[in-house]
Amino acid sequence: MAAGSHAPTAGEYIIHHLQHLRTAEQKAVADFGVFNVDSIFWAVLLGVLGVWLLWRAARKATSGVPGRFQAAVEILVEMVDNQAKGIVHNAQSRKLVAPLALTVFIWIFMMNAMDLLPVDLIPYIVEHGGIAGYQRVVPTADLSVTMGLSISVLLLCLFYNVKIKGLGGWIHELFTAPFGAKWFLYPVNFLMQIIEFIAKTVSHGMRLFGNMYAGELIFMLIALMGGAWTLSATGIGLAIGHVIAGTVWAIFHILIITLQAFIFMMLTLIYIGQAHDAH
């Protein structure tokens, strides 16, 4: 009874698990002076790990019968390269874009896959390791991370627009597409182009964030079922439901984390490919 009286409510549990380890308290919806240290740490760590895995595969690649790890990496490389060839038709650009897309896919997949770990496992280990404050370990469930990734893609699109079309050619396109090169349509064309860039960037980041945030919430609700069982002598049904729901959702979530990584990679290729096309 004493333990139960001090246990957090379901709402308090979820609110606590949606907090970040921050450099300061967030005082506004968009506070650019606050950094989510946990998201930055896990994103960088997983990015370095992904690059190391690719480097290891390249270093140990053989011309003979490949091992399972090398075969898996070769399948990924071939898949991404085929997608890049079908979308970005400039062979010179593909030398950068194809490896970039492969890195994006692996990086986002690994960040998404952190959602498959038990909700309280790493925070418990970190807290008992002497680091104060709760840590969220799924970087893609943090809007600042996904929007940072989408803005990076936007910057690449702007770079290739200027590189392929020239600064003058791109500015001309901003004012003449999509409704034609008539002076009275210049403001409308320019406004439509700016709206397109903003819409693509926001939807690119929000789509990944929304799916991973929702998945994280569902795992928290499933964890609450197990917590409710420990506080109830007659709640064995909750324990069984906790195991079944957790297993089913984890299996289904494997598809979600893979699909979201693939969609983000494909949209990256599509947006960069559009920067190569003249209107």
PDB file of C-alpha atoms in Angstrom:
ATOM      1  CA  MET A   1       0.000   0.000   0.000  1.00  0.00           C
ATOM      2  CA  ALA A   2       2.849   2.365   0.853  1.00  0.00           C
ATOM      3  CA  ALA A   3       4.577   1.616  -2.444  1.00  0.00           C
ATOM      4  CA  GLY A   4       1.326   2.108  -4.322  1.00  0.00           C
ATOM      5  CA  SER A   5       0.638   5.459  -2.668  1.00  0.00           C
ATOM      6  CA  HIS A   6       3.969   6.824  -3.900  1.00  0.00           C
ATOM      7  CA  ALA A   7       3.648   5.407  -7.430  1.00  0.00           C
ATOM      8  CA  PRO A   8       3.030   7.974 -10.204  1.00  0.00           C
ATOM      9  CA  THR A   9      -0.298   8.073 -11.964  1.00  0.00           C
ATOM     10  CA  ALA A  10      -0.515   7.077 -15.623  1.00  0.00           C
ATOM     11  CA  GLY A  11      -0.506  10.723 -16.671  1.00  0.00           C
ATOM     12  CA  GLU A  12       2.480  11.561 -14.476  1.00  0.00           C
ATOM     13  CA  TYR A  13       4.371   8.543 -15.830  1.00  0.00           C
ATOM     14  CA  ILE A  14       3.837   9.588 -19.462  1.00  0.00           C
ATOM     15  CA  ILE A  15       4.640  13.258 -18.796  1.00  0.00           C
ATOM     16  CA  HIS A  16       7.853  12.220 -17.033  1.00  0.00           C
ATOM     17  CA  HIS A  17       8.851   9.980 -19.956  1.00  0.00           C
ATOM     18  CA  LEU A  18       8.267  12.756 -22.483  1.00  0.00           C
ATOM     19  CA  GLN A  19      10.863  15.014 -20.839  1.00  0.00           C
ATOM     20  CA  HIS A  20      14.333  15.553 -22.269  1.00  0.00           C
ATOM     21  CA  LEU A  21      17.693  16.014 -20.596  1.00  0.00           C
ATOM     22  CA  ARG A  22      18.062  19.686 -21.520  1.00  0.00           C
ATOM     23  CA  THR A  23      20.658  22.400 -21.105  1.00  0.00           C
ATOM     24  CA  ALA A  24      17.948  24.684 -19.676  1.00  0.00           C
ATOM     25  CA  GLU A  25      14.221  24.840 -19.074  1.00  0.00           C
ATOM     26  CA  GLN A  26      12.190  25.393 -22.221  1.00  0.00           C
ATOM     27  CA  LYS A  27      10.211  28.643 -21.894  1.00  0.00           C
ATOM     28  CA  ALA A  28       8.457  28.714 -25.256  1.00  0.00           C
ATOM     29  CA  VAL A  29       7.152  26.325 -27.895  1.00  0.00           C
ATOM     30  CA  ALA A  30      10.182  27.167 -30.051  1.00  0.00           C
ATOM     31  CA  ASP A  31      13.130  27.971 -27.785  1.00  0.00           C
ATOM     32  CA  PHE A  32      16.327  27.902 -29.840  1.00  0.00           C
ATOM     33  CA  GLY A  33      18.486  28.499 -26.766  1.00  0.00           C
ATOM     34  CA  VAL A  34      17.645  25.058 -25.361  1.00  0.00           C
ATOM     35  CA  PHE A  35      19.432  21.903 -26.486  1.00  0.00           C
ATOM     36  CA  ASN A  36      18.110  18.396 -25.877  1.00  0.00           C
ATOM     37  CA  VAL A  37      21.348  16.764 -24.779  1.00  0.00           C
ATOM     38  CA  ASP A  38      19.949  13.231 -24.826  1.00  0.00           C
ATOM     39  CA  SER A  39      18.748  13.507 -28.439  1.00  0.00           C
ATOM     40  CA  ILE A  40      22.060  14.975 -29.566  1.00  0.00           C
ATOM     41  CA  PHE A  41      24.088  12.315 -27.742  1.00  0.00           C
ATOM     42  CA  TRP A  42      22.147   9.313 -29.037  1.00  0.00           C
ATOM     43  CA  ALA A  43      21.863  10.706 -32.574  1.00  0.00           C
ATOM     44  CA  VAL A  44      25.621  11.322 -32.799  1.00  0.00           C
ATOM     45  CA  LEU A  45      26.443   7.968 -31.182  1.00  0.00           C
ATOM     46  CA  LEU A  46      24.197   6.044 -33.569  1.00  0.00           C
ATOM     47  CA  GLY A  47      25.467   8.051 -36.534  1.00  0.00           C
ATOM     48  CA  VAL A  48      29.064   7.184 -35.674  1.00  0.00           C
ATOM     49  CA  LEU A  49      28.081   3.540 -35.155  1.00  0.00           C
ATOM     50  CA  GLY A  50      26.341   3.434 -38.541  1.00  0.00           C
ATOM     51  CA  VAL A  51      29.356   4.931 -40.333  1.00  0.00           C
ATOM     52  CA  TRP A  52      31.631   2.469 -38.519  1.00  0.00           C
ATOM     53  CA  LEU A  53      29.506  -0.477 -39.657  1.00  0.00           C
ATOM     54  CA  LEU A  54      29.666   0.709 -43.281  1.00  0.00           C
ATOM     55  CA  TRP A  55      33.437   1.246 -42.997  1.00  0.00           C
ATOM     56  CA  ARG A  56      33.871  -2.219 -41.500  1.00  0.00           C
ATOM     57  CA  ALA A  57      31.854  -3.791 -44.322  1.00  0.00           C
ATOM     58  CA  ALA A  58      33.916  -1.960 -46.957  1.00  0.00           C
ATOM     59  CA  ARG A  59      37.185  -2.850 -45.239  1.00  0.00           C
ATOM     60  CA  LYS A  60      36.390  -6.569 -45.011  1.00  0.00           C
ATOM     61  CA  ALA A  61      34.718  -6.857 -48.426  1.00  0.00           C
ATOM     62  CA  THR A  62      36.015  -9.744 -50.526  1.00  0.00           C
ATOM     63  CA  SER A  63      35.500 -10.723 -54.150  1.00  0.00           C
ATOM     64  CA  GLY A  64      34.672 -14.295 -53.144  1.00  0.00           C
ATOM     65  CA  VAL A  65      31.568 -15.614 -51.439  1.00  0.00           C
ATOM     66  CA  PRO A  66      30.443 -12.818 -49.077  1.00  0.00           C
ATOM     67  CA  GLY A  67      29.499 -13.383 -45.464  1.00  0.00           C
ATOM     68  CA  ARG A  68      26.046 -12.538 -44.181  1.00  0.00           C
ATOM     69  CA  PHE A  69      27.056  -9.071 -42.987  1.00  0.00           C
ATOM     70  CA  GLN A  70      28.749  -8.165 -46.266  1.00  0.00           C
ATOM     71  CA  ALA A  71      25.817  -9.569 -48.251  1.00  0.00           C
ATOM     72  CA  ALA A  72      23.333  -7.494 -46.228  1.00  0.00           C
ATOM     73  CA  VAL A  73      25.332  -4.299 -46.798  1.00  0.00           C
ATOM     74  CA  GLU A  74      25.718  -5.070 -50.521  1.00  0.00           C
ATOM     75  CA  ILE A  75      21.951  -5.539 -50.838  1.00  0.00           C
ATOM     76  CA  LEU A  76      21.379  -2.173 -49.169  1.00  0.00           C
ATOM     77  CA  VAL A  77      23.969  -0.446 -51.355  1.00  0.00           C
ATOM     78  CA  GLU A  78      22.481  -1.917 -54.533  1.00  0.00           C
ATOM     79  CA  MET A  79      18.944  -1.013 -53.479  1.00  0.00           C
ATOM     80  CA  VAL A  80      19.841   2.611 -52.730  1.00  0.00           C
ATOM     81  CA  ASP A  81      21.972   2.925 -55.867  1.00  0.00           C
ATOM     82  CA  ASN A  82      19.122   1.693 -58.059  1.00  0.00           C
ATOM     83  CA  GLN A  83      16.726   4.160 -56.460  1.00  0.00           C
ATOM     84  CA  ALA A  84      19.235   6.993 -56.920  1.00  0.00           C
ATOM     85  CA  LYS A  85      19.728   6.123 -60.612  1.00  0.00           C
ATOM     86  CA  GLY A  86      15.992   6.234 -61.216  1.00  0.00           C
ATOM     87  CA  ILE A  87      15.508   9.609 -59.526  1.00  0.00           C
ATOM     88  CA  VAL A  88      18.749  11.609 -59.851  1.00  0.00           C
ATOM     89  CA  HIS A  89      19.814  11.394 -63.473  1.00  0.00           C
ATOM     90  CA  ASN A  90      23.062  13.336 -63.076  1.00  0.00           C
ATOM     91  CA  ALA A  91      25.843  10.729 -62.704  1.00  0.00           C
ATOM     92  CA  GLN A  92      28.213  13.239 -61.123  1.00  0.00           C
ATOM     93  CA  SER A  93      25.667  14.210 -58.466  1.00  0.00           C
ATOM     94  CA  ARG A  94      24.962  10.555 -57.667  1.00  0.00           C
ATOM     95  CA  LYS A  95      28.554  10.115 -56.467  1.00  0.00           C
ATOM     96  CA  LEU A  96      27.554  12.175 -53.420  1.00  0.00           C
ATOM     97  CA  VAL A  97      23.790  11.695 -53.310  1.00  0.00           C
ATOM     98  CA  ALA A  98      23.728   7.863 -53.368  1.00  0.00           C
ATOM     99  CA  PRO A  99      26.146   7.404 -50.411  1.00  0.00           C
ATOM    100  CA  LEU A 100      24.302  10.201 -48.613  1.00  0.00           C
ATOM    101  CA  ALA A 101      20.964   8.424 -49.082  1.00  0.00           C
ATOM    102  CA  LEU A 102      22.455   5.143 -47.834  1.00  0.00           C
ATOM    103  CA  THR A 103      23.827   6.884 -44.747  1.00  0.00           C
ATOM    104  CA  VAL A 104      20.495   8.595 -44.101  1.00  0.00           C
ATOM    105  CA  PHE A 105      18.621   5.283 -44.340  1.00  0.00           C
ATOM    106  CA  ILE A 106      20.932   3.421 -41.958  1.00  0.00           C
ATOM    107  CA  TRP A 107      21.182   6.347 -39.529  1.00  0.00           C
ATOM    108  CA  ILE A 108      17.427   6.888 -39.289  1.00  0.00           C
ATOM    109  CA  PHE A 109      16.766   3.147 -39.066  1.00  0.00           C
ATOM    110  CA  MET A 110      19.152   2.857 -36.117  1.00  0.00           C
ATOM    111  CA  MET A 111      17.635   5.879 -34.362  1.00  0.00           C
ATOM    112  CA  ASN A 112      14.143   4.473 -34.928  1.00  0.00           C
ATOM    113  CA  ALA A 113      15.214   1.034 -33.682  1.00  0.00           C
ATOM    114  CA  MET A 114      15.987   2.483 -30.238  1.00  0.00           C
ATOM    115  CA  ASP A 115      12.219   2.437 -29.751  1.00  0.00           C
ATOM    116  CA  LEU A 116      12.350  -1.367 -29.577  1.00  0.00           C
ATOM    117  CA  LEU A 117      14.336  -1.297 -26.337  1.00  0.00           C
ATOM    118  CA  PRO A 118      12.341  -1.478 -23.081  1.00  0.00           C
ATOM    119  CA  VAL A 119      11.097   2.015 -22.235  1.00  0.00           C
ATOM    120  CA  ASP A 120      12.885   2.298 -18.883  1.00  0.00           C
ATOM    121  CA  LEU A 121      15.991   0.175 -19.572  1.00  0.00           C
ATOM    122  CA  ILE A 122      18.570   2.753 -20.675  1.00  0.00           C
ATOM    123  CA  PRO A 123      17.169   5.597 -18.508  1.00  0.00           C
ATOM    124  CA  TYR A 124      17.438   3.267 -15.484  1.00  0.00           C
ATOM    125  CA  ILE A 125      21.047   2.340 -16.345  1.00  0.00           C
ATOM    126  CA  VAL A 126      22.016   5.965 -16.982  1.00  0.00           C
ATOM    127  CA  GLU A 127      20.335   7.230 -13.806  1.00  0.00           C
ATOM    128  CA  HIS A 128      22.068   4.619 -11.658  1.00  0.00           C
ATOM    129  CA  GLY A 129      25.316   5.468 -13.421  1.00  0.00           C
ATOM    130  CA  GLY A 130      25.291   8.893 -11.789  1.00  0.00           C
ATOM    131  CA  ILE A 131      23.702  11.042 -14.513  1.00  0.00           C
ATOM    132  CA  ALA A 132      20.746  13.039 -13.187  1.00  0.00           C
ATOM    133  CA  GLY A 133      17.659  13.575 -15.295  1.00  0.00           C
ATOM    134  CA  TYR A 134      15.524  11.333 -17.473  1.00  0.00           C
ATOM    135  CA  GLN A 135      16.804  10.518 -20.971  1.00  0.00           C
ATOM    136  CA  ARG A 136      14.726   9.839 -24.056  1.00  0.00           C
ATOM    137  CA  VAL A 137      16.743   7.542 -26.270  1.00  0.00           C
ATOM    138  CA  VAL A 138      14.737   7.745 -29.528  1.00  0.00           C
ATOM    139  CA  PRO A 139      16.167  10.799 -31.323  1.00  0.00           C
ATOM    140  CA  THR A 140      13.583  10.662 -34.119  1.00  0.00           C
ATOM    141  CA  ALA A 141      10.791  11.119 -31.547  1.00  0.00           C
ATOM    142  CA  ASP A 142      12.270  14.592 -30.973  1.00  0.00           C
ATOM    143  CA  LEU A 143      10.942  17.201 -33.426  1.00  0.00           C
ATOM    144  CA  SER A 144      14.161  19.212 -33.256  1.00  0.00           C
ATOM    145  CA  VAL A 145      16.097  16.221 -34.649  1.00  0.00           C
ATOM    146  CA  THR A 146      13.719  15.384 -37.488  1.00  0.00           C
ATOM    147  CA  MET A 147      13.348  19.041 -38.495  1.00  0.00           C
ATOM    148  CA  GLY A 148      17.125  19.411 -38.366  1.00  0.00           C
ATOM    149  CA  LEU A 149      17.412  16.503 -40.803  1.00  0.00           C
ATOM    150  CA  SER A 150      14.754  17.928 -43.127  1.00  0.00           C
ATOM    151  CA  ILE A 151      16.351  21.391 -43.092  1.00  0.00           C
ATOM    152  CA  SER A 152      19.669  19.761 -44.019  1.00  0.00           C
ATOM    153  CA  VAL A 153      17.925  18.204 -47.039  1.00  0.00           C
ATOM    154  CA  LEU A 154      16.486  21.632 -47.914  1.00  0.00           C
ATOM    155  CA  LEU A 155      19.980  23.147 -47.865  1.00  0.00           C
ATOM    156  CA  LEU A 156      21.205  20.385 -50.179  1.00  0.00           C
ATOM    157  CA  CYS A 157      18.297  21.096 -52.527  1.00  0.00           C
ATOM    158  CA  LEU A 158      19.184  24.804 -52.613  1.00  0.00           C
ATOM    159  CA  PHE A 159      22.826  23.910 -53.254  1.00  0.00           C
ATOM    160  CA  TYR A 160      21.977  21.668 -56.217  1.00  0.00           C
ATOM    161  CA  ASN A 161      19.491  24.188 -57.604  1.00  0.00           C
ATOM    162  CA  VAL A 162      22.307  26.732 -57.816  1.00  0.00           C
ATOM    163  CA  LYS A 163      24.944  24.215 -58.932  1.00  0.00           C
ATOM    164  CA  ILE A 164      22.905  22.682 -61.758  1.00  0.00           C
ATOM    165  CA  LYS A 165      20.992  25.739 -62.996  1.00  0.00           C
ATOM    166  CA  GLY A 166      23.340  28.522 -61.978  1.00  0.00           C
ATOM    167  CA  LEU A 167      22.345  31.309 -59.614  1.00  0.00           C
ATOM    168  CA  GLY A 168      20.705  33.328 -62.357  1.00  0.00           C
ATOM    169  CA  GLY A 169      18.875  30.327 -63.778  1.00  0.00           C
ATOM    170  CA  TRP A 170      17.500  29.335 -60.392  1.00  0.00           C
ATOM    171  CA  ILE A 171      16.358  32.900 -59.593  1.00  0.00           C
ATOM    172  CA  HIS A 172      14.675  33.020 -62.999  1.00  0.00           C
ATOM    173  CA  GLU A 173      12.892  29.761 -62.205  1.00  0.00           C
ATOM    174  CA  LEU A 174      11.737  31.101 -58.823  1.00  0.00           C
ATOM    175  CA  PHE A 175       9.842  33.883 -60.598  1.00  0.00           C
ATOM    176  CA  THR A 176       8.640  32.062 -63.735  1.00  0.00           C
ATOM    177  CA  ALA A 177       7.526  28.613 -62.483  1.00  0.00           C
ATOM    178  CA  PRO A 178       4.948  27.195 -62.319  1.00  0.00           C
ATOM    179  CA  PHE A 179       2.608  29.675 -64.103  1.00  0.00           C
ATOM    180  CA  GLY A 180       4.886  31.055 -66.795  1.00  0.00           C
ATOM    181  CA  ALA A 181       7.226  33.960 -67.525  1.00  0.00           C
ATOM    182  CA  LYS A 182       4.777  36.858 -67.364  1.00  0.00           C
ATOM    183  CA  TRP A 183       5.764  39.822 -65.234  1.00  0.00           C
ATOM    184  CA  PHE A 184       2.395  40.105 -63.479  1.00  0.00           C
ATOM    185  CA  LEU A 185       2.713  36.462 -62.364  1.00  0.00           C
ATOM    186  CA  TYR A 186       6.191  36.901 -60.848  1.00  0.00           C
ATOM    187  CA  PRO A 187       4.900  37.528 -57.272  1.00  0.00           C
ATOM    188  CA  VAL A 188       2.516  34.556 -57.464  1.00  0.00           C
ATOM    189  CA  ASN A 189       5.215  32.250 -58.853  1.00  0.00           C
ATOM    190  CA  PHE A 190       7.702  33.322 -56.205  1.00  0.00           C
ATOM    191  CA  LEU A 191       5.147  32.841 -53.418  1.00  0.00           C
ATOM    192  CA  MET A 192       4.239  29.381 -54.718  1.00  0.00           C
ATOM    193  CA  GLN A 193       7.912  28.368 -54.858  1.00  0.00           C
ATOM    194  CA  ILE A 194       8.549  29.513 -51.276  1.00  0.00           C
ATOM    195  CA  ILE A 195       5.413  27.716 -50.056  1.00  0.00           C
ATOM    196  CA  GLU A 196       6.577  24.551 -51.825  1.00  0.00           C
ATOM    197  CA  PHE A 197      10.012  24.640 -50.184  1.00  0.00           C
ATOM    198  CA  ILE A 198       8.495  25.271 -46.733  1.00  0.00           C
ATOM    199  CA  ALA A 199       5.784  22.621 -47.136  1.00  0.00           C
ATOM    200  CA  LYS A 200       8.219  19.959 -48.303  1.00  0.00           C
ATOM    201  CA  THR A 201      10.622  20.681 -45.463  1.00  0.00           C
ATOM    202  CA  VAL A 202       7.990  20.752 -42.718  1.00  0.00           C
ATOM    203  CA  SER A 203       6.162  17.629 -43.939  1.00  0.00           C
ATOM    204  CA  HIS A 204       9.488  15.798 -44.381  1.00  0.00           C
ATOM    205  CA  GLY A 205      10.428  16.281 -40.740  1.00  0.00           C
ATOM    206  CA  MET A 206       6.924  16.087 -39.243  1.00  0.00           C
ATOM    207  CA  ARG A 207       6.096  12.758 -40.921  1.00  0.00           C
ATOM    208  CA  LEU A 208       9.043  10.969 -39.317  1.00  0.00           C
ATOM    209  CA  PHE A 209       8.524  12.681 -35.953  1.00  0.00           C
ATOM    210  CA  GLY A 210       4.784  11.944 -35.841  1.00  0.00           C
ATOM    211  CA  ASN A 211       5.165   8.239 -36.521  1.00  0.00           C
ATOM    212  CA  MET A 212       7.994   7.714 -34.031  1.00  0.00           C
ATOM    213  CA  TYR A 213       6.352   9.878 -31.349  1.00  0.00           C
ATOM    214  CA  ALA A 214       3.129   7.886 -31.651  1.00  0.00           C
ATOM    215  CA  GLY A 215       5.057   4.611 -31.468  1.00  0.00           C
ATOM    216  CA  GLU A 216       6.877   5.792 -28.353  1.00  0.00           C
ATOM    217  CA  LEU A 217       3.567   6.690 -26.674  1.00  0.00           C
ATOM    218  CA  ILE A 218       2.112   3.259 -27.423  1.00  0.00           C
ATOM    219  CA  PHE A 219       5.140   1.552 -25.867  1.00  0.00           C
ATOM    220  CA  MET A 220       4.635   3.724 -22.768  1.00  0.00           C
ATOM    221  CA  LEU A 221       0.985   2.687 -22.541  1.00  0.00           C
ATOM    222  CA  ILE A 222       1.996  -0.968 -22.843  1.00  0.00           C
ATOM    223  CA  ALA A 223       4.592  -0.444 -20.095  1.00  0.00           C
ATOM    224  CA  LEU A 224       1.840   1.022 -17.903  1.00  0.00           C
ATOM    225  CA  MET A 225      -0.067  -2.266 -18.202  1.00  0.00           C
ATOM    226  CA  GLY A 226       2.862  -4.066 -16.611  1.00  0.00           C
ATOM    227  CA  GLY A 227       3.162  -1.411 -13.934  1.00  0.00           C
ATOM    228  CA  ALA A 228      -0.534  -1.661 -13.124  1.00  0.00           C
ATOM    229  CA  TRP A 229      -0.178  -5.430 -12.688  1.00  0.00           C
ATOM    230  CA  THR A 230       2.570  -5.036 -10.086  1.00  0.00           C
ATOM    231  CA  LEU A 231       0.243  -2.836  -8.020  1.00  0.00           C
ATOM    232  CA  SER A 232      -2.717  -5.200  -8.197  1.00  0.00           C
ATOM    233  CA  ALA A 233      -3.018  -8.646  -6.635  1.00  0.00           C
ATOM    234  CA  THR A 234      -5.783  -9.612  -9.069  1.00  0.00           C
ATOM    235  CA  GLY A 235      -4.364  -8.054 -12.210  1.00  0.00           C
ATOM    236  CA  ILE A 236      -2.755 -11.133 -13.770  1.00  0.00           C
ATOM    237  CA  GLY A 237      -4.712 -10.365 -16.925  1.00  0.00           C
ATOM    238  CA  LEU A 238      -2.775  -7.100 -17.226  1.00  0.00           C
ATOM    239  CA  ALA A 239       0.508  -9.007 -17.089  1.00  0.00           C
ATOM    240  CA  ILE A 240      -0.614 -11.325 -19.874  1.00  0.00           C
ATOM    241  CA  GLY A 241      -1.900  -8.371 -21.903  1.00  0.00           C
ATOM    242  CA  HIS A 242       1.364  -6.531 -21.310  1.00  0.00           C
ATOM    243  CA  VAL A 243       3.408  -9.394 -22.779  1.00  0.00           C
ATOM    244  CA  ILE A 244       1.071 -10.023 -25.726  1.00  0.00           C
ATOM    245  CA  ALA A 245       0.595  -6.340 -26.610  1.00  0.00           C
ATOM    246  CA  GLY A 246       4.304  -5.593 -26.241  1.00  0.00           C
ATOM    247  CA  THR A 247       5.287  -8.511 -28.471  1.00  0.00           C
ATOM    248  CA  VAL A 248       2.719  -7.753 -31.182  1.00  0.00           C
ATOM    249  CA  TRP A 249       3.469  -4.032 -31.257  1.00  0.00           C
ATOM    250  CA  ALA A 250       7.251  -4.612 -31.303  1.00  0.00           C
ATOM    251  CA  ILE A 251       6.930  -6.960 -34.296  1.00  0.00           C
ATOM    252  CA  PHE A 252       4.676  -4.492 -36.115  1.00  0.00           C
ATOM    253  CA  HIS A 253       6.965  -1.618 -35.148  1.00  0.00           C
ATOM    254  CA  ILE A 254       9.888  -3.275 -36.950  1.00  0.00           C
ATOM    255  CA  LEU A 255       7.967  -2.608 -40.168  1.00  0.00           C
ATOM    256  CA  ILE A 256       7.245   0.989 -39.131  1.00  0.00           C
ATOM    257  CA  ILE A 257      10.839   1.905 -38.259  1.00  0.00           C
ATOM    258  CA  THR A 258      12.104   0.392 -41.526  1.00  0.00           C
ATOM    259  CA  LEU A 259       9.372   1.992 -43.618  1.00  0.00           C
ATOM    260  CA  GLN A 260       9.903   5.443 -42.085  1.00  0.00           C
ATOM    261  CA  ALA A 261      13.651   5.268 -42.721  1.00  0.00           C
ATOM    262  CA  PHE A 262      12.974   4.224 -46.331  1.00  0.00           C
ATOM    263  CA  ILE A 263      10.386   6.982 -46.871  1.00  0.00           C
ATOM    264  CA  PHE A 264      12.704   9.656 -45.483  1.00  0.00           C
ATOM    265  CA  MET A 265      15.513   8.404 -47.745  1.00  0.00           C
ATOM    266  CA  MET A 266      13.253   8.298 -50.811  1.00  0.00           C
ATOM    267  CA  LEU A 267      11.927  11.807 -50.203  1.00  0.00           C
ATOM    268  CA  THR A 268      15.509  13.007 -49.836  1.00  0.00           C
ATOM    269  CA  LEU A 269      16.330  11.526 -53.246  1.00  0.00           C
ATOM    270  CA  ILE A 270      13.128  12.927 -54.781  1.00  0.00           C
ATOM    271  CA  TYR A 271      13.682  16.460 -53.490  1.00  0.00           C
ATOM    272  CA  ILE A 272      17.312  16.490 -54.625  1.00  0.00           C
ATOM    273  CA  GLY A 273      16.230  15.010 -57.972  1.00  0.00           C
ATOM    274  CA  GLN A 274      13.679  17.809 -58.369  1.00  0.00           C
ATOM    275  CA  ALA A 275      16.483  20.327 -57.831  1.00  0.00           C
ATOM    276  CA  HIS A 276      18.121  18.913 -60.995  1.00  0.00           C
ATOM    277  CA  ASP A 277      14.983  19.322 -63.114  1.00  0.00           C
ATOM    278  CA  ALA A 278      14.203  22.540 -64.986  1.00  0.00           C
ATOM    279  CA  HIS A 279      10.630  23.828 -64.945  1.00  0.00           C
TER     280      HIS A 279
END
